[in-house]
């Protein structure tokens, strides 16, 4: 299956001191967004200058049946 390209990406402004905290935040956001009907993907990136972790969100577009376009 070919990889779908996201229509929009958002780098969070909130920083987390540990990767575990960032993952917990991403899991909570994923649950909220899926209940609202959004198709999203999350990545956790480390800022090399500060050593803090940030959550990057990728949004995908769907058709009426919920299939990715």
Tab-separated table of N, CA and C in Angstrom:
chain	number	residue	atom	x	y	z
A	1	UNK	N	0.848	-1.172	0.000
A	1	UNK	CA	0.000	0.000	0.000
A	1	UNK	C	0.895	1.238	0.000
A	2	UNK	N	0.645	2.174	-0.883
A	2	UNK	CA	1.481	3.374	-0.924
A	2	UNK	C	1.236	4.262	0.293
A	3	UNK	N	2.278	4.935	0.680
A	3	UNK	CA	2.184	5.824	1.833
A	3	UNK	C	1.394	7.072	1.458
A	4	UNK	N	0.463	7.446	2.287
A	4	UNK	CA	-0.358	8.635	2.056
A	4	UNK	C	0.378	9.858	2.604
A	5	UNK	N	0.269	10.964	1.899
A	5	UNK	CA	0.904	12.189	2.367
A	5	UNK	C	-0.076	12.984	3.212
A	6	UNK	N	0.383	13.538	4.314
A	6	UNK	CA	-0.511	14.335	5.159
A	6	UNK	C	-0.845	15.661	4.481
A	7	UNK	N	-2.022	16.182	4.797
A	7	UNK	CA	-2.429	17.459	4.224
A	7	UNK	C	-1.922	18.625	5.069
A	8	UNK	N	-1.587	18.338	6.336
A	8	UNK	CA	-1.138	19.400	7.221
A	8	UNK	C	-0.322	18.796	8.342
A	9	UNK	N	0.669	19.546	8.804
A	9	UNK	CA	1.449	19.085	9.952
A	9	UNK	C	1.600	20.234	10.932
A	10	UNK	N	1.623	19.885	12.201
A	10	UNK	CA	1.713	20.872	13.269
A	10	UNK	C	2.776	20.425	14.257
A	11	UNK	N	3.725	21.304	14.531
A	11	UNK	CA	4.729	21.022	15.550
A	11	UNK	C	4.266	21.717	16.822
A	12	UNK	N	4.077	20.936	17.860
A	12	UNK	CA	3.566	21.477	19.115
A	12	UNK	C	4.509	22.479	19.749
A	13	UNK	N	3.932	23.446	20.429
A	13	UNK	CA	4.730	24.453	21.123
A	13	UNK	C	5.098	23.996	22.529
A	14	UNK	N	4.414	22.988	23.020
A	14	UNK	CA	4.676	22.483	24.357
A	14	UNK	C	5.860	21.527	24.326
A	15	UNK	N	6.812	21.708	25.234
A	15	UNK	CA	7.986	20.842	25.325
A	15	UNK	C	7.888	19.978	26.576
A	16	UNK	N	8.439	18.772	26.489
A	16	UNK	CA	8.410	17.827	27.596
A	16	UNK	C	9.836	17.434	27.951
A	17	UNK	N	10.149	17.305	29.231
A	17	UNK	CA	11.521	16.964	29.628
A	17	UNK	C	11.901	15.512	29.319
A	18	UNK	N	10.920	14.606	29.279
A	18	UNK	CA	11.219	13.211	28.993
A	18	UNK	C	10.386	12.723	27.812
A	19	UNK	N	10.893	11.692	27.157
A	19	UNK	CA	10.182	11.127	26.017
A	19	UNK	C	8.900	10.438	26.476
A	20	UNK	N	8.894	9.869	27.658
A	20	UNK	CA	7.709	9.205	28.193
A	20	UNK	C	6.543	10.167	28.380
A	21	UNK	N	6.832	11.365	28.857
A	21	UNK	CA	5.784	12.367	29.021
A	21	UNK	C	5.230	12.792	27.669
A	22	UNK	N	6.109	12.935	26.685
A	22	UNK	CA	5.670	13.314	25.341
A	22	UNK	C	4.810	12.208	24.732
A	23	UNK	N	5.180	10.950	24.946
A	23	UNK	CA	4.392	9.836	24.430
A	23	UNK	C	3.023	9.765	25.096
A	24	UNK	N	2.966	10.008	26.396
A	24	UNK	CA	1.681	10.010	27.102
A	24	UNK	C	0.776	11.117	26.562
A	25	UNK	N	1.355	12.275	26.305
A	25	UNK	CA	0.587	13.384	25.734
A	25	UNK	C	0.076	13.006	24.340
A	26	UNK	N	0.925	12.394	23.521
A	26	UNK	CA	0.537	12.002	22.166
A	26	UNK	C	-0.582	10.970	22.195
A	27	UNK	N	-0.527	10.038	23.113
A	27	UNK	CA	-1.574	9.022	23.232
A	27	UNK	C	-2.898	9.667	23.620
A	28	UNK	N	-2.867	10.607	24.559
A	28	UNK	CA	-4.092	11.303	24.964
A	28	UNK	C	-4.665	12.118	23.814
A	29	UNK	N	-3.804	12.793	23.053
A	29	UNK	CA	-4.265	13.574	21.911
A	29	UNK	C	-4.823	12.673	20.815
A	30	UNK	N	-4.182	11.540	20.578
A	30	UNK	CA	-4.650	10.600	19.563
A	30	UNK	C	-6.056	10.109	19.900
A	31	UNK	N	-6.308	9.840	21.177
A	31	UNK	CA	-7.626	9.379	21.603
A	31	UNK	C	-8.679	10.464	21.384
A	32	UNK	N	-8.351	11.712	21.755
A	32	UNK	CA	-9.278	12.833	21.557
A	32	UNK	C	-9.601	13.038	20.086
A	33	UNK	N	-8.562	13.049	19.257
A	33	UNK	CA	-8.741	13.321	17.826
A	33	UNK	C	-9.512	12.195	17.140
A	34	UNK	N	-9.266	10.937	17.529
A	34	UNK	CA	-9.983	9.834	16.894
A	34	UNK	C	-11.460	9.854	17.276
A	35	UNK	N	-11.774	10.270	18.495
A	35	UNK	CA	-13.173	10.382	18.893
A	35	UNK	C	-13.873	11.506	18.139
A	36	UNK	N	-13.119	12.537	17.751
A	36	UNK	CA	-13.678	13.645	16.975
A	36	UNK	C	-13.739	13.319	15.484
A	37	UNK	N	-13.143	12.194	15.057
A	37	UNK	CA	-13.214	11.773	13.674
A	37	UNK	C	-12.031	12.154	12.817
A	38	UNK	N	-10.974	12.664	13.422
A	38	UNK	CA	-9.782	13.034	12.664
A	38	UNK	C	-8.872	11.832	12.490
A	39	UNK	N	-8.189	11.781	11.357
A	39	UNK	CA	-7.155	10.768	11.105
A	39	UNK	C	-5.809	11.465	11.289
A	40	UNK	N	-5.067	11.084	12.306
A	40	UNK	CA	-3.805	11.742	12.620
A	40	UNK	C	-2.714	10.712	12.877
A	41	UNK	N	-1.480	11.195	12.829
A	41	UNK	CA	-0.304	10.412	13.182
A	41	UNK	C	0.584	11.317	14.013
A	42	UNK	N	1.282	10.768	14.978
A	42	UNK	CA	2.126	11.552	15.873
A	42	UNK	C	3.554	11.046	15.838
A	43	UNK	N	4.488	11.984	15.868
A	43	UNK	CA	5.911	11.661	15.992
A	43	UNK	C	6.474	12.498	17.131
A	44	UNK	N	7.454	11.952	17.805
A	44	UNK	CA	8.096	12.666	18.903
A	44	UNK	C	9.512	12.995	18.472
A	45	UNK	N	9.839	14.289	18.523
A	45	UNK	CA	11.151	14.768	18.108
A	45	UNK	C	11.862	15.412	19.289
A	46	UNK	N	13.182	15.245	19.329
A	46	UNK	CA	13.973	15.905	20.356
A	46	UNK	C	14.627	17.150	19.768
A	47	UNK	N	14.516	18.243	20.482
A	47	UNK	CA	15.191	19.472	20.087
A	47	UNK	C	16.632	19.373	20.578
A	48	UNK	N	17.615	19.330	19.676
A	48	UNK	CA	19.000	19.113	20.105
A	48	UNK	C	19.583	20.255	20.939
A	49	UNK	N	19.057	21.453	20.786
A	49	UNK	CA	19.596	22.578	21.538
A	49	UNK	C	19.172	22.544	22.999
A	50	UNK	N	17.914	22.177	23.255
A	50	UNK	CA	17.426	22.205	24.634
A	50	UNK	C	17.345	20.824	25.271
A	51	UNK	N	17.327	19.762	24.455
A	51	UNK	CA	17.183	18.420	25.002
A	51	UNK	C	15.752	18.079	25.367
A	52	UNK	N	14.803	18.943	25.024
A	52	UNK	CA	13.395	18.728	25.303
A	52	UNK	C	12.753	17.969	24.136
A	53	UNK	N	11.614	17.348	24.391
A	53	UNK	CA	10.892	16.593	23.377
A	53	UNK	C	9.629	17.344	22.984
A	54	UNK	N	9.301	17.295	21.684
A	54	UNK	CA	8.089	17.907	21.153
A	54	UNK	C	7.303	16.879	20.370
A	55	UNK	N	5.981	17.092	20.320
A	55	UNK	CA	5.094	16.198	19.587
A	55	UNK	C	4.733	16.864	18.268
A	56	UNK	N	4.910	16.124	17.175
A	56	UNK	CA	4.565	16.612	15.841
A	56	UNK	C	3.330	15.839	15.379
A	57	UNK	N	2.289	16.572	14.946
A	57	UNK	CA	1.046	15.951	14.499
A	57	UNK	C	0.936	16.040	12.985
A	58	UNK	N	0.479	14.960	12.373
A	58	UNK	CA	0.226	14.922	10.942
A	58	UNK	C	-1.258	14.638	10.744
A	59	UNK	N	-1.928	15.470	9.951
A	59	UNK	CA	-3.357	15.317	9.680
A	59	UNK	C	-3.559	14.779	8.276
A	60	UNK	N	-4.493	13.847	8.141
A	60	UNK	CA	-4.802	13.230	6.854
A	60	UNK	C	-6.244	13.526	6.483
A	61	UNK	N	-6.516	13.591	5.178
A	61	UNK	CA	-7.859	13.849	4.687
A	61	UNK	C	-8.530	12.509	4.377
A	62	UNK	N	-9.839	12.442	4.631
A	62	UNK	CA	-10.593	11.224	4.380
A	62	UNK	C	-11.816	11.523	3.517
A	63	UNK	N	-12.353	10.461	2.910
A	63	UNK	CA	-13.591	10.623	2.155
A	63	UNK	C	-14.784	10.386	3.086
A	64	UNK	N	-15.967	10.305	2.536
A	64	UNK	CA	-17.180	10.148	3.343
A	64	UNK	C	-17.224	8.815	4.099
A	65	UNK	N	-16.546	7.814	3.562
A	65	UNK	CA	-16.541	6.502	4.211
A	65	UNK	C	-15.437	6.372	5.248
A	66	UNK	N	-14.559	7.366	5.358
A	66	UNK	CA	-13.466	7.309	6.322
A	66	UNK	C	-12.174	6.767	5.761
A	67	UNK	N	-12.112	6.557	4.460
A	67	UNK	CA	-10.884	6.054	3.831
A	67	UNK	C	-9.924	7.214	3.566
A	68	UNK	N	-8.641	6.953	3.760
A	68	UNK	CA	-7.636	7.988	3.484
A	68	UNK	C	-7.545	8.275	2.012
A	69	UNK	N	-7.370	9.545	1.692
A	69	UNK	CA	-7.206	9.952	0.285
A	69	UNK	C	-5.752	10.256	0.005
